[in-house]
Amino acid sequence: MELDTLDRAIVGALIEDARSTYAEIGQRIGLSAPAVKRRVDRLLSTGAITGFTARVEPSALGWTTEAYVELFCRGKTSPAEIGTAVARLPEVISACTITGEADALLHIRAKDVRHVEQVIERVAAEPFVVRTKSAIVLSRLIDDPPLAPHPA
Amino acid sequence: MELDTLDRAIVGALIEDARSTYAEIGQRIGLSAPAVKRRVDRLLSTGAITGFTARVEPSALGWTTEAYVELFCRGKTSPAEIGTAVARLPEVISACTITGEADALLHIRAKDVRHVEQVIERVAAEPFVVRTKSAIVLSRLIDDPPLAPHPA
DNA sequence: GCTGAAAGATCACGCAG
DNA sequence: CTGCGTGATCTTTCAGC
């Protein structure tokens, strides 16, 4: 799972455009098309690259509202327990346990504010949830630019 | 920017695998390869699809730590002002203004906790930032599954 | 939606470090 | 022995119609 300079260049090219041809990538980094393909196949099998996806304007699909919800859970709640519970809700697009007062932070996407409310209610209904604190997103400033290969 | 059933099916297929061929997508939804390509080209030109990208394991690229940072700004701070400021930091992968006490919420990715600290310091140094409140991510439970086409 | 020419993918093989 | 390049062949793309 160790990536050399060429691997990182390939990953960078595929992050920029997942539909580039192997020849294009090869030309850019000084490698032949088959060599690029072999490396991409390896990056896929080792799990460094987990897949290729289209970036879609959420509003085009009807997701116009998003919110962040902090979860305060009762004493002995495991991360796994939270994970399995929120995984059932398709509106929850991101979830993690965090340091600080709250135990977990959810990022949810919904059709409208009413829909957000319904999701929060369903989350709050989980037996381990003591209370929630939510914030509706007003305007998005930066929208997950695919992560750059080199952290400096 | 209106998507019909076929468009949504195409978008769904491309979200699942951005490197599928037009013939594969066409077979799945009952359309010929050229018809699929024409629709994809249209979806790209209208902006419904904004691009194609590789999904990468962040740890494979050295991003092992992430955090959320709430920003409390002084009275008259515009979203645009916050946006341009944080856009300069590559570690900020998501930013938005929100309801509630805080004015904005940042999602940052870094090499380690030390690196997180440096980024927070740089954000806090912005003249419009009064104070920040940050939470380090302990364990990720759900990691942005590419959004599904149909919100039900 | 179909067809045909051009471009890309993919494989086996040979070669270098 | 691992990794790259080459060339043959098959598939895909894409601009006609």
Short mmCIF file of N, CA, C and O in Angstrom, two decimals, chain B residues 25-150:
data_model
loop_
_atom_site.label_atom_id
_atom_site.label_comp_id
_atom_site.label_asym_id
_atom_site.label_seq_id
_atom_site.Cartn_x
_atom_site.Cartn_y
_atom_site.Cartn_z
N ILE B 25 -23.92 1.10 -20.00
CA ILE B 25 -25.00 1.92 -19.43
C ILE B 25 -26.26 1.76 -20.28
O ILE B 25 -27.36 1.59 -19.75
N GLY B 26 -26.07 1.79 -21.60
CA GLY B 26 -27.21 1.68 -22.50
C GLY B 26 -27.96 0.37 -22.32
O GLY B 26 -29.19 0.35 -22.25
N GLN B 27 -27.22 -0.71 -22.20
CA GLN B 27 -27.83 -2.03 -22.01
C GLN B 27 -28.65 -2.05 -20.73
O GLN B 27 -29.76 -2.57 -20.70
N ARG B 28 -28.09 -1.43 -19.70
CA ARG B 28 -28.75 -1.42 -18.39
C ARG B 28 -30.06 -0.63 -18.40
O ARG B 28 -30.98 -0.97 -17.67
N ILE B 29 -30.13 0.41 -19.21
CA ILE B 29 -31.33 1.25 -19.17
C ILE B 29 -32.14 1.18 -20.46
O ILE B 29 -33.16 1.86 -20.58
N GLY B 30 -31.68 0.35 -21.40
CA GLY B 30 -32.44 0.20 -22.63
C GLY B 30 -32.27 1.35 -23.60
O GLY B 30 -33.24 1.95 -24.06
N LEU B 31 -31.00 1.64 -23.92
CA LEU B 31 -30.71 2.72 -24.86
C LEU B 31 -29.45 2.32 -25.63
O LEU B 31 -28.66 1.52 -25.14
N SER B 32 -29.28 2.88 -26.80
CA SER B 32 -28.08 2.56 -27.57
C SER B 32 -26.91 3.39 -27.04
O SER B 32 -27.11 4.43 -26.41
N ALA B 33 -25.72 2.92 -27.32
CA ALA B 33 -24.51 3.61 -26.83
C ALA B 33 -24.46 5.07 -27.28
O ALA B 33 -24.20 5.95 -26.46
N PRO B 34 -24.69 5.37 -28.55
CA PRO B 34 -24.63 6.78 -28.96
C PRO B 34 -25.67 7.64 -28.25
O PRO B 34 -25.39 8.80 -27.91
N ALA B 35 -26.85 7.08 -28.01
CA ALA B 35 -27.89 7.84 -27.31
C ALA B 35 -27.42 8.18 -25.91
O ALA B 35 -27.65 9.30 -25.42
N VAL B 36 -26.77 7.21 -25.25
CA VAL B 36 -26.27 7.46 -23.90
C VAL B 36 -25.21 8.56 -23.95
O VAL B 36 -25.24 9.49 -23.15
N LYS B 37 -24.31 8.45 -24.90
CA LYS B 37 -23.25 9.47 -24.99
C LYS B 37 -23.83 10.87 -25.18
O LYS B 37 -23.39 11.83 -24.55
N ARG B 38 -24.82 10.98 -26.07
CA ARG B 38 -25.42 12.30 -26.30
C ARG B 38 -26.00 12.86 -25.01
O ARG B 38 -25.84 14.05 -24.71
N ARG B 39 -26.67 12.00 -24.23
CA ARG B 39 -27.25 12.47 -22.96
C ARG B 39 -26.17 12.84 -21.95
O ARG B 39 -26.29 13.85 -21.26
N VAL B 40 -25.12 12.05 -21.89
CA VAL B 40 -24.03 12.37 -20.96
C VAL B 40 -23.40 13.71 -21.35
O VAL B 40 -23.15 14.56 -20.49
N ASP B 41 -23.19 13.91 -22.64
CA ASP B 41 -22.62 15.18 -23.10
C ASP B 41 -23.53 16.34 -22.69
O ASP B 41 -23.06 17.39 -22.25
N ARG B 42 -24.84 16.12 -22.82
CA ARG B 42 -25.78 17.18 -22.44
C ARG B 42 -25.74 17.42 -20.94
O ARG B 42 -25.73 18.56 -20.48
N LEU B 43 -25.71 16.33 -20.16
CA LEU B 43 -25.65 16.46 -18.70
C LEU B 43 -24.38 17.21 -18.27
O LEU B 43 -24.40 17.96 -17.29
N LEU B 44 -23.31 17.01 -19.02
CA LEU B 44 -22.07 17.71 -18.72
C LEU B 44 -22.19 19.19 -19.07
O LEU B 44 -21.76 20.06 -18.30
N SER B 45 -22.78 19.47 -20.23
CA SER B 45 -22.84 20.88 -20.66
C SER B 45 -23.84 21.68 -19.84
O SER B 45 -23.67 22.88 -19.64
N THR B 46 -24.88 21.03 -19.34
CA THR B 46 -25.84 21.75 -18.50
C THR B 46 -25.33 21.88 -17.07
O THR B 46 -25.90 22.63 -16.28
N GLY B 47 -24.30 21.12 -16.73
CA GLY B 47 -23.74 21.23 -15.39
C GLY B 47 -24.35 20.27 -14.38
O GLY B 47 -24.00 20.32 -13.20
N ALA B 48 -25.26 19.42 -14.82
CA ALA B 48 -25.84 18.44 -13.90
C ALA B 48 -24.74 17.48 -13.42
O ALA B 48 -24.63 17.17 -12.23
N ILE B 49 -23.91 17.04 -14.36
CA ILE B 49 -22.70 16.29 -14.01
C ILE B 49 -21.54 17.27 -14.10
O ILE B 49 -21.35 17.92 -15.13
N THR B 50 -20.78 17.39 -13.01
CA THR B 50 -19.70 18.38 -13.01
C THR B 50 -18.34 17.77 -13.32
O THR B 50 -17.37 18.50 -13.49
N GLY B 51 -18.28 16.46 -13.39
CA GLY B 51 -17.01 15.83 -13.72
C GLY B 51 -16.96 14.40 -13.26
O GLY B 51 -17.93 13.88 -12.70
N PHE B 52 -15.83 13.76 -13.51
CA PHE B 52 -15.64 12.38 -13.10
C PHE B 52 -14.37 12.30 -12.28
O PHE B 52 -13.35 12.86 -12.66
N THR B 53 -14.42 11.59 -11.17
CA THR B 53 -13.26 11.56 -10.30
C THR B 53 -13.05 10.18 -9.69
O THR B 53 -13.98 9.38 -9.60
N ALA B 54 -11.81 9.94 -9.28
CA ALA B 54 -11.49 8.69 -8.61
C ALA B 54 -11.75 8.85 -7.12
O ALA B 54 -11.49 9.89 -6.54
N ARG B 55 -12.30 7.83 -6.51
CA ARG B 55 -12.48 7.82 -5.06
C ARG B 55 -11.23 7.19 -4.46
O ARG B 55 -10.89 6.05 -4.79
N VAL B 56 -10.55 7.93 -3.61
CA VAL B 56 -9.27 7.48 -3.10
C VAL B 56 -9.31 7.34 -1.58
O VAL B 56 -9.96 8.13 -0.90
N GLU B 57 -8.64 6.34 -1.10
CA GLU B 57 -8.47 6.16 0.34
C GLU B 57 -7.56 7.27 0.85
O GLU B 57 -6.38 7.30 0.52
N PRO B 58 -8.08 8.20 1.66
CA PRO B 58 -7.26 9.35 2.07
C PRO B 58 -5.97 8.92 2.75
O PRO B 58 -4.93 9.55 2.53
N SER B 59 -6.00 7.87 3.52
CA SER B 59 -4.79 7.44 4.23
C SER B 59 -3.70 7.03 3.26
O SER B 59 -2.51 7.17 3.56
N ALA B 60 -4.09 6.53 2.10
CA ALA B 60 -3.09 6.13 1.11
C ALA B 60 -2.31 7.33 0.59
O ALA B 60 -1.21 7.18 0.07
N LEU B 61 -2.88 8.51 0.75
CA LEU B 61 -2.23 9.74 0.28
C LEU B 61 -1.63 10.52 1.44
O LEU B 61 -1.13 11.62 1.25
N GLY B 62 -1.70 9.95 2.62
CA GLY B 62 -1.06 10.61 3.76
C GLY B 62 -1.98 11.50 4.57
O GLY B 62 -1.53 12.16 5.50
N TRP B 63 -3.26 11.56 4.23
CA TRP B 63 -4.22 12.35 5.00
C TRP B 63 -4.82 11.44 6.07
O TRP B 63 -5.79 10.73 5.81
N THR B 64 -4.25 11.47 7.25
CA THR B 64 -4.72 10.51 8.26
C THR B 64 -5.61 11.15 9.32
O THR B 64 -6.19 10.45 10.12
N THR B 65 -5.69 12.48 9.32
CA THR B 65 -6.45 13.16 10.37
C THR B 65 -7.44 14.14 9.77
O THR B 65 -7.14 14.81 8.79
N GLU B 66 -8.62 14.21 10.37
CA GLU B 66 -9.56 15.22 9.92
C GLU B 66 -10.23 15.88 11.12
O GLU B 66 -10.23 15.33 12.23
N ALA B 67 -10.76 17.06 10.89
CA ALA B 67 -11.37 17.81 11.98
C ALA B 67 -12.45 18.72 11.44
O ALA B 67 -12.47 19.04 10.25
N TYR B 68 -13.36 19.10 12.34
CA TYR B 68 -14.38 20.09 11.99
C TYR B 68 -14.12 21.33 12.84
O TYR B 68 -13.86 21.21 14.03
N VAL B 69 -14.19 22.49 12.23
CA VAL B 69 -13.90 23.73 12.92
C VAL B 69 -15.05 24.71 12.75
O VAL B 69 -15.40 25.07 11.62
N GLU B 70 -15.63 25.11 13.89
CA GLU B 70 -16.66 26.14 13.83
C GLU B 70 -15.99 27.50 13.88
O GLU B 70 -15.06 27.70 14.66
N LEU B 71 -16.48 28.42 13.05
CA LEU B 71 -15.93 29.76 12.99
C LEU B 71 -16.93 30.77 13.56
O LEU B 71 -18.09 30.80 13.14
N PHE B 72 -16.46 31.57 14.48
CA PHE B 72 -17.28 32.67 15.00
C PHE B 72 -16.67 33.96 14.49
O PHE B 72 -15.53 34.28 14.81
N CYS B 73 -17.42 34.66 13.66
CA CYS B 73 -16.86 35.83 13.00
C CYS B 73 -17.42 37.13 13.57
O CYS B 73 -18.47 37.14 14.20
N ARG B 74 -16.71 38.21 13.32
CA ARG B 74 -17.19 39.49 13.83
C ARG B 74 -18.39 39.94 12.99
O ARG B 74 -18.56 39.56 11.83
N GLY B 75 -19.20 40.77 13.61
CA GLY B 75 -20.47 41.23 13.07
C GLY B 75 -20.68 41.18 11.57
O GLY B 75 -21.40 40.32 11.06
N LYS B 76 -20.02 42.06 10.86
CA LYS B 76 -20.31 42.20 9.43
C LYS B 76 -19.31 41.42 8.58
O LYS B 76 -18.48 42.02 7.90
N THR B 77 -19.41 40.10 8.61
CA THR B 77 -18.55 39.28 7.76
C THR B 77 -19.42 38.57 6.72
O THR B 77 -20.35 37.86 7.08
N SER B 78 -19.10 38.79 5.45
CA SER B 78 -19.91 38.17 4.40
C SER B 78 -19.44 36.74 4.14
O SER B 78 -18.27 36.42 4.34
N PRO B 79 -20.36 35.88 3.71
CA PRO B 79 -19.98 34.51 3.35
C PRO B 79 -18.86 34.51 2.32
O PRO B 79 -17.92 33.70 2.41
N ALA B 80 -18.93 35.43 1.37
CA ALA B 80 -17.90 35.49 0.32
C ALA B 80 -16.53 35.74 0.92
O ALA B 80 -15.53 35.16 0.49
N GLU B 81 -16.48 36.59 1.92
CA GLU B 81 -15.21 36.93 2.57
C GLU B 81 -14.62 35.67 3.22
O GLU B 81 -13.42 35.39 3.09
N ILE B 82 -15.47 34.93 3.91
CA ILE B 82 -15.02 33.67 4.52
C ILE B 82 -14.56 32.70 3.44
O ILE B 82 -13.50 32.08 3.54
N GLY B 83 -15.36 32.62 2.38
CA GLY B 83 -15.06 31.68 1.30
C GLY B 83 -13.71 31.93 0.67
O GLY B 83 -12.90 31.00 0.52
N THR B 84 -13.43 33.17 0.31
CA THR B 84 -12.16 33.45 -0.35
C THR B 84 -10.99 33.20 0.59
O THR B 84 -9.93 32.75 0.16
N ALA B 85 -11.21 33.45 1.88
CA ALA B 85 -10.13 33.26 2.84
C ALA B 85 -9.79 31.77 2.99
O ALA B 85 -8.62 31.38 2.93
N VAL B 86 -10.80 30.94 3.19
CA VAL B 86 -10.52 29.53 3.44
C VAL B 86 -10.17 28.78 2.15
O VAL B 86 -9.55 27.72 2.20
N ALA B 87 -10.56 29.35 1.00
CA ALA B 87 -10.23 28.69 -0.27
C ALA B 87 -8.73 28.64 -0.49
O ALA B 87 -8.24 27.83 -1.27
N ARG B 88 -8.01 29.51 0.18
CA ARG B 88 -6.55 29.53 0.04
C ARG B 88 -5.89 28.35 0.75
O ARG B 88 -4.72 28.06 0.49
N LEU B 89 -6.61 27.72 1.68
CA LEU B 89 -6.03 26.61 2.43
C LEU B 89 -6.45 25.28 1.81
O LEU B 89 -7.62 24.92 1.85
N PRO B 90 -5.51 24.53 1.24
CA PRO B 90 -5.88 23.26 0.60
C PRO B 90 -6.40 22.24 1.58
O PRO B 90 -7.09 21.30 1.20
N GLU B 91 -6.11 22.42 2.87
CA GLU B 91 -6.57 21.46 3.87
C GLU B 91 -8.06 21.58 4.14
O GLU B 91 -8.67 20.66 4.67
N VAL B 92 -8.64 22.71 3.78
CA VAL B 92 -10.08 22.90 3.98
C VAL B 92 -10.81 22.25 2.81
O VAL B 92 -10.77 22.74 1.70
N ILE B 93 -11.45 21.13 3.08
CA ILE B 93 -12.11 20.41 1.99
C ILE B 93 -13.58 20.71 1.91
O ILE B 93 -14.26 20.29 0.99
N SER B 94 -14.11 21.42 2.86
CA SER B 94 -15.52 21.77 2.83
C SER B 94 -15.73 22.96 3.75
O SER B 94 -15.11 23.05 4.81
N ALA B 95 -16.59 23.87 3.34
CA ALA B 95 -16.87 25.04 4.15
C ALA B 95 -18.26 25.55 3.83
O ALA B 95 -18.69 25.53 2.68
N CYS B 96 -18.98 25.98 4.86
CA CYS B 96 -20.31 26.53 4.63
C CYS B 96 -20.69 27.43 5.79
O CYS B 96 -20.16 27.30 6.89
N THR B 97 -21.59 28.35 5.51
CA THR B 97 -22.17 29.13 6.60
C THR B 97 -23.38 28.36 7.11
O THR B 97 -24.05 27.66 6.35
N ILE B 98 -23.64 28.51 8.41
CA ILE B 98 -24.70 27.71 9.03
C ILE B 98 -25.54 28.53 10.00
O ILE B 98 -25.15 29.63 10.41
N THR B 99 -26.68 27.97 10.33
CA THR B 99 -27.51 28.58 11.37
C THR B 99 -26.92 28.23 12.73
O THR B 99 -26.10 27.32 12.84
N GLY B 100 -27.35 28.93 13.77
CA GLY B 100 -26.87 28.63 15.11
C GLY B 100 -25.86 29.65 15.57
O GLY B 100 -25.67 30.69 14.96
N GLU B 101 -25.17 29.31 16.65
CA GLU B 101 -24.23 30.27 17.23
C GLU B 101 -23.05 30.56 16.30
O GLU B 101 -22.69 31.71 16.09
N ALA B 102 -22.47 29.50 15.76
CA ALA B 102 -21.32 29.69 14.88
C ALA B 102 -21.76 30.27 13.54
O ALA B 102 -22.91 30.12 13.13
N ASP B 103 -20.83 30.92 12.86
CA ASP B 103 -21.15 31.49 11.56
C ASP B 103 -20.84 30.54 10.42
O ASP B 103 -21.54 30.50 9.42
N ALA B 104 -19.77 29.77 10.59
CA ALA B 104 -19.37 28.87 9.51
C ALA B 104 -18.81 27.58 10.09
O ALA B 104 -18.39 27.53 11.25
N LEU B 105 -18.84 26.55 9.27
CA LEU B 105 -18.29 25.26 9.66
C LEU B 105 -17.32 24.79 8.59
O LEU B 105 -17.66 24.76 7.40
N LEU B 106 -16.11 24.47 9.01
CA LEU B 106 -15.10 23.98 8.07
C LEU B 106 -14.82 22.52 8.33
O LEU B 106 -14.85 22.05 9.47
N HIS B 107 -14.55 21.79 7.27
CA HIS B 107 -14.10 20.40 7.39
C HIS B 107 -12.68 20.39 6.85
O HIS B 107 -12.46 20.78 5.70
N ILE B 108 -11.74 19.98 7.68
CA ILE B 108 -10.36 20.01 7.21
C ILE B 108 -9.72 18.64 7.30
O ILE B 108 -10.08 17.81 8.14
N ARG B 109 -8.80 18.41 6.38
CA ARG B 109 -8.06 17.16 6.32
C ARG B 109 -6.58 17.48 6.42
O ARG B 109 -6.11 18.41 5.77
N ALA B 110 -5.85 16.70 7.23
CA ALA B 110 -4.44 17.00 7.43
C ALA B 110 -3.64 15.72 7.62
O ALA B 110 -4.19 14.63 7.67
N LYS B 111 -2.31 15.93 7.70
CA LYS B 111 -1.41 14.78 7.83
C LYS B 111 -1.51 14.16 9.22
O LYS B 111 -1.48 12.96 9.37
N ASP B 112 -1.59 15.01 10.22
CA ASP B 112 -1.63 14.55 11.60
C ASP B 112 -2.25 15.63 12.47
O ASP B 112 -2.64 16.69 11.97
N VAL B 113 -2.30 15.39 13.75
CA VAL B 113 -2.95 16.35 14.64
C VAL B 113 -2.18 17.68 14.67
O VAL B 113 -2.76 18.76 14.71
N ARG B 114 -0.89 17.58 14.61
CA ARG B 114 -0.04 18.78 14.58
C ARG B 114 -0.40 19.65 13.39
O ARG B 114 -0.48 20.87 13.47
N HIS B 115 -0.56 19.01 12.26
CA HIS B 115 -0.91 19.71 11.02
C HIS B 115 -2.30 20.36 11.15
O HIS B 115 -2.51 21.49 10.70
N VAL B 116 -3.23 19.66 11.79
CA VAL B 116 -4.56 20.22 12.04
C VAL B 116 -4.42 21.52 12.81
O VAL B 116 -5.02 22.55 12.48
N GLU B 117 -3.59 21.47 13.83
CA GLU B 117 -3.39 22.64 14.68
C GLU B 117 -2.88 23.83 13.87
O GLU B 117 -3.35 24.96 14.03
N GLN B 118 -1.93 23.56 12.99
CA GLN B 118 -1.38 24.64 12.16
C GLN B 118 -2.46 25.28 11.29
O GLN B 118 -2.50 26.50 11.13
N VAL B 119 -3.32 24.44 10.73
CA VAL B 119 -4.37 24.96 9.86
C VAL B 119 -5.34 25.81 10.67
O VAL B 119 -5.73 26.91 10.24
N ILE B 120 -5.71 25.33 11.84
CA ILE B 120 -6.61 26.11 12.70
C ILE B 120 -5.98 27.45 13.05
O ILE B 120 -6.65 28.49 13.02
N GLU B 121 -4.70 27.44 13.33
CA GLU B 121 -4.00 28.69 13.64
C GLU B 121 -4.08 29.67 12.48
O GLU B 121 -4.32 30.86 12.65
N ARG B 122 -3.87 29.13 11.29
CA ARG B 122 -3.91 29.99 10.11
C ARG B 122 -5.31 30.56 9.88
O ARG B 122 -5.48 31.70 9.49
N VAL B 123 -6.33 29.72 10.13
CA VAL B 123 -7.71 30.19 9.99
C VAL B 123 -7.99 31.26 11.04
O VAL B 123 -8.56 32.32 10.74
N ALA B 124 -7.57 30.98 12.27
CA ALA B 124 -7.84 31.91 13.37
C ALA B 124 -7.13 33.25 13.15
O ALA B 124 -7.53 34.26 13.72
N ALA B 125 -6.09 33.24 12.35
CA ALA B 125 -5.34 34.47 12.10
C ALA B 125 -6.08 35.42 11.16
O ALA B 125 -5.73 36.60 11.05
N GLU B 126 -7.12 34.94 10.50
CA GLU B 126 -7.89 35.82 9.62
C GLU B 126 -8.51 36.94 10.46
O GLU B 126 -9.05 36.68 11.53
N PRO B 127 -8.47 38.16 9.97
CA PRO B 127 -8.93 39.31 10.77
C PRO B 127 -10.40 39.22 11.17
O PRO B 127 -10.79 39.75 12.21
N PHE B 128 -11.23 38.56 10.37
CA PHE B 128 -12.66 38.53 10.68
C PHE B 128 -13.03 37.42 11.66
O PHE B 128 -14.18 37.33 12.11
N VAL B 129 -12.08 36.55 12.00
CA VAL B 129 -12.37 35.44 12.91
C VAL B 129 -12.21 35.87 14.37
O VAL B 129 -11.13 36.30 14.78
N VAL B 130 -13.28 35.78 15.12
CA VAL B 130 -13.25 36.13 16.53
C VAL B 130 -12.72 34.97 17.36
O VAL B 130 -11.83 35.11 18.17
N ARG B 131 -13.31 33.79 17.14
CA ARG B 131 -12.79 32.59 17.79
C ARG B 131 -13.20 31.36 17.02
O ARG B 131 -14.03 31.42 16.12
N THR B 132 -12.59 30.25 17.33
CA THR B 132 -12.91 28.99 16.66
C THR B 132 -13.19 27.93 17.72
O THR B 132 -12.79 28.05 18.88
N LYS B 133 -13.91 26.90 17.30
CA LYS B 133 -14.19 25.78 18.19
C LYS B 133 -14.05 24.52 17.34
O LYS B 133 -14.79 24.33 16.37
N SER B 134 -13.09 23.69 17.69
CA SER B 134 -12.82 22.58 16.78
C SER B 134 -13.01 21.23 17.44
O SER B 134 -12.92 21.08 18.66
N ALA B 135 -13.28 20.25 16.61
CA ALA B 135 -13.46 18.87 17.06
C ALA B 135 -12.68 17.96 16.12
O ALA B 135 -12.85 18.01 14.90
N ILE B 136 -11.79 17.16 16.70
CA ILE B 136 -11.03 16.20 15.91
C ILE B 136 -11.91 14.97 15.66
O ILE B 136 -12.66 14.55 16.55
N VAL B 137 -11.81 14.42 14.46
CA VAL B 137 -12.58 13.21 14.16
C VAL B 137 -11.88 12.01 14.78
O VAL B 137 -10.68 11.80 14.57
N LEU B 138 -12.63 11.24 15.55
CA LEU B 138 -12.07 10.04 16.18
C LEU B 138 -12.18 8.84 15.25
O LEU B 138 -11.19 8.21 14.92
N SER B 139 -13.37 8.51 14.83
CA SER B 139 -13.51 7.43 13.86
C SER B 139 -14.62 7.76 12.87
O SER B 139 -15.66 8.28 13.26
N ARG B 140 -14.33 7.49 11.64
CA ARG B 140 -15.31 7.78 10.60
C ARG B 140 -16.28 6.61 10.47
O ARG B 140 -15.85 5.45 10.37
N LEU B 141 -17.55 6.88 10.50
CA LEU B 141 -18.57 5.84 10.43
C LEU B 141 -19.15 5.73 9.03
O LEU B 141 -19.36 4.65 8.51
N ILE B 142 -19.38 6.87 8.41
CA ILE B 142 -19.91 6.91 7.05
C ILE B 142 -19.11 7.95 6.29
O ILE B 142 -18.92 9.06 6.76
N ASP B 143 -18.65 7.56 5.09
CA ASP B 143 -17.73 8.42 4.35
C ASP B 143 -18.32 8.81 3.00
O ASP B 143 -18.02 8.19 1.99
N ASP B 144 -19.15 9.84 3.00
CA ASP B 144 -19.70 10.39 1.77
C ASP B 144 -19.97 9.38 0.67
O ASP B 144 -19.32 9.42 -0.38
N PRO B 145 -20.93 8.50 0.86
CA PRO B 145 -21.28 7.64 -0.27
C PRO B 145 -21.86 8.53 -1.34
O PRO B 145 -22.72 9.36 -1.05
N PRO B 146 -21.37 8.43 -2.59
CA PRO B 146 -21.85 9.33 -3.64
C PRO B 146 -23.37 9.36 -3.62
O PRO B 146 -24.02 8.33 -3.61
N LEU B 147 -23.93 10.54 -3.62
CA LEU B 147 -25.37 10.69 -3.43
C LEU B 147 -26.22 9.94 -4.45
O LEU B 147 -25.96 9.97 -5.63
N ALA B 148 -27.23 9.28 -3.97
CA ALA B 148 -28.12 8.50 -4.82
C ALA B 148 -29.02 9.43 -5.63
O ALA B 148 -29.34 10.53 -5.18
N PRO B 149 -29.40 8.99 -6.80
CA PRO B 149 -30.19 9.84 -7.69
C PRO B 149 -31.56 10.20 -7.14
O PRO B 149 -31.97 11.34 -7.22
N HIS B 150 -32.25 9.24 -6.56
CA HIS B 150 -33.63 9.54 -6.23
C HIS B 150 -33.87 9.73 -4.75
O HIS B 150 -33.75 8.81 -3.97
#
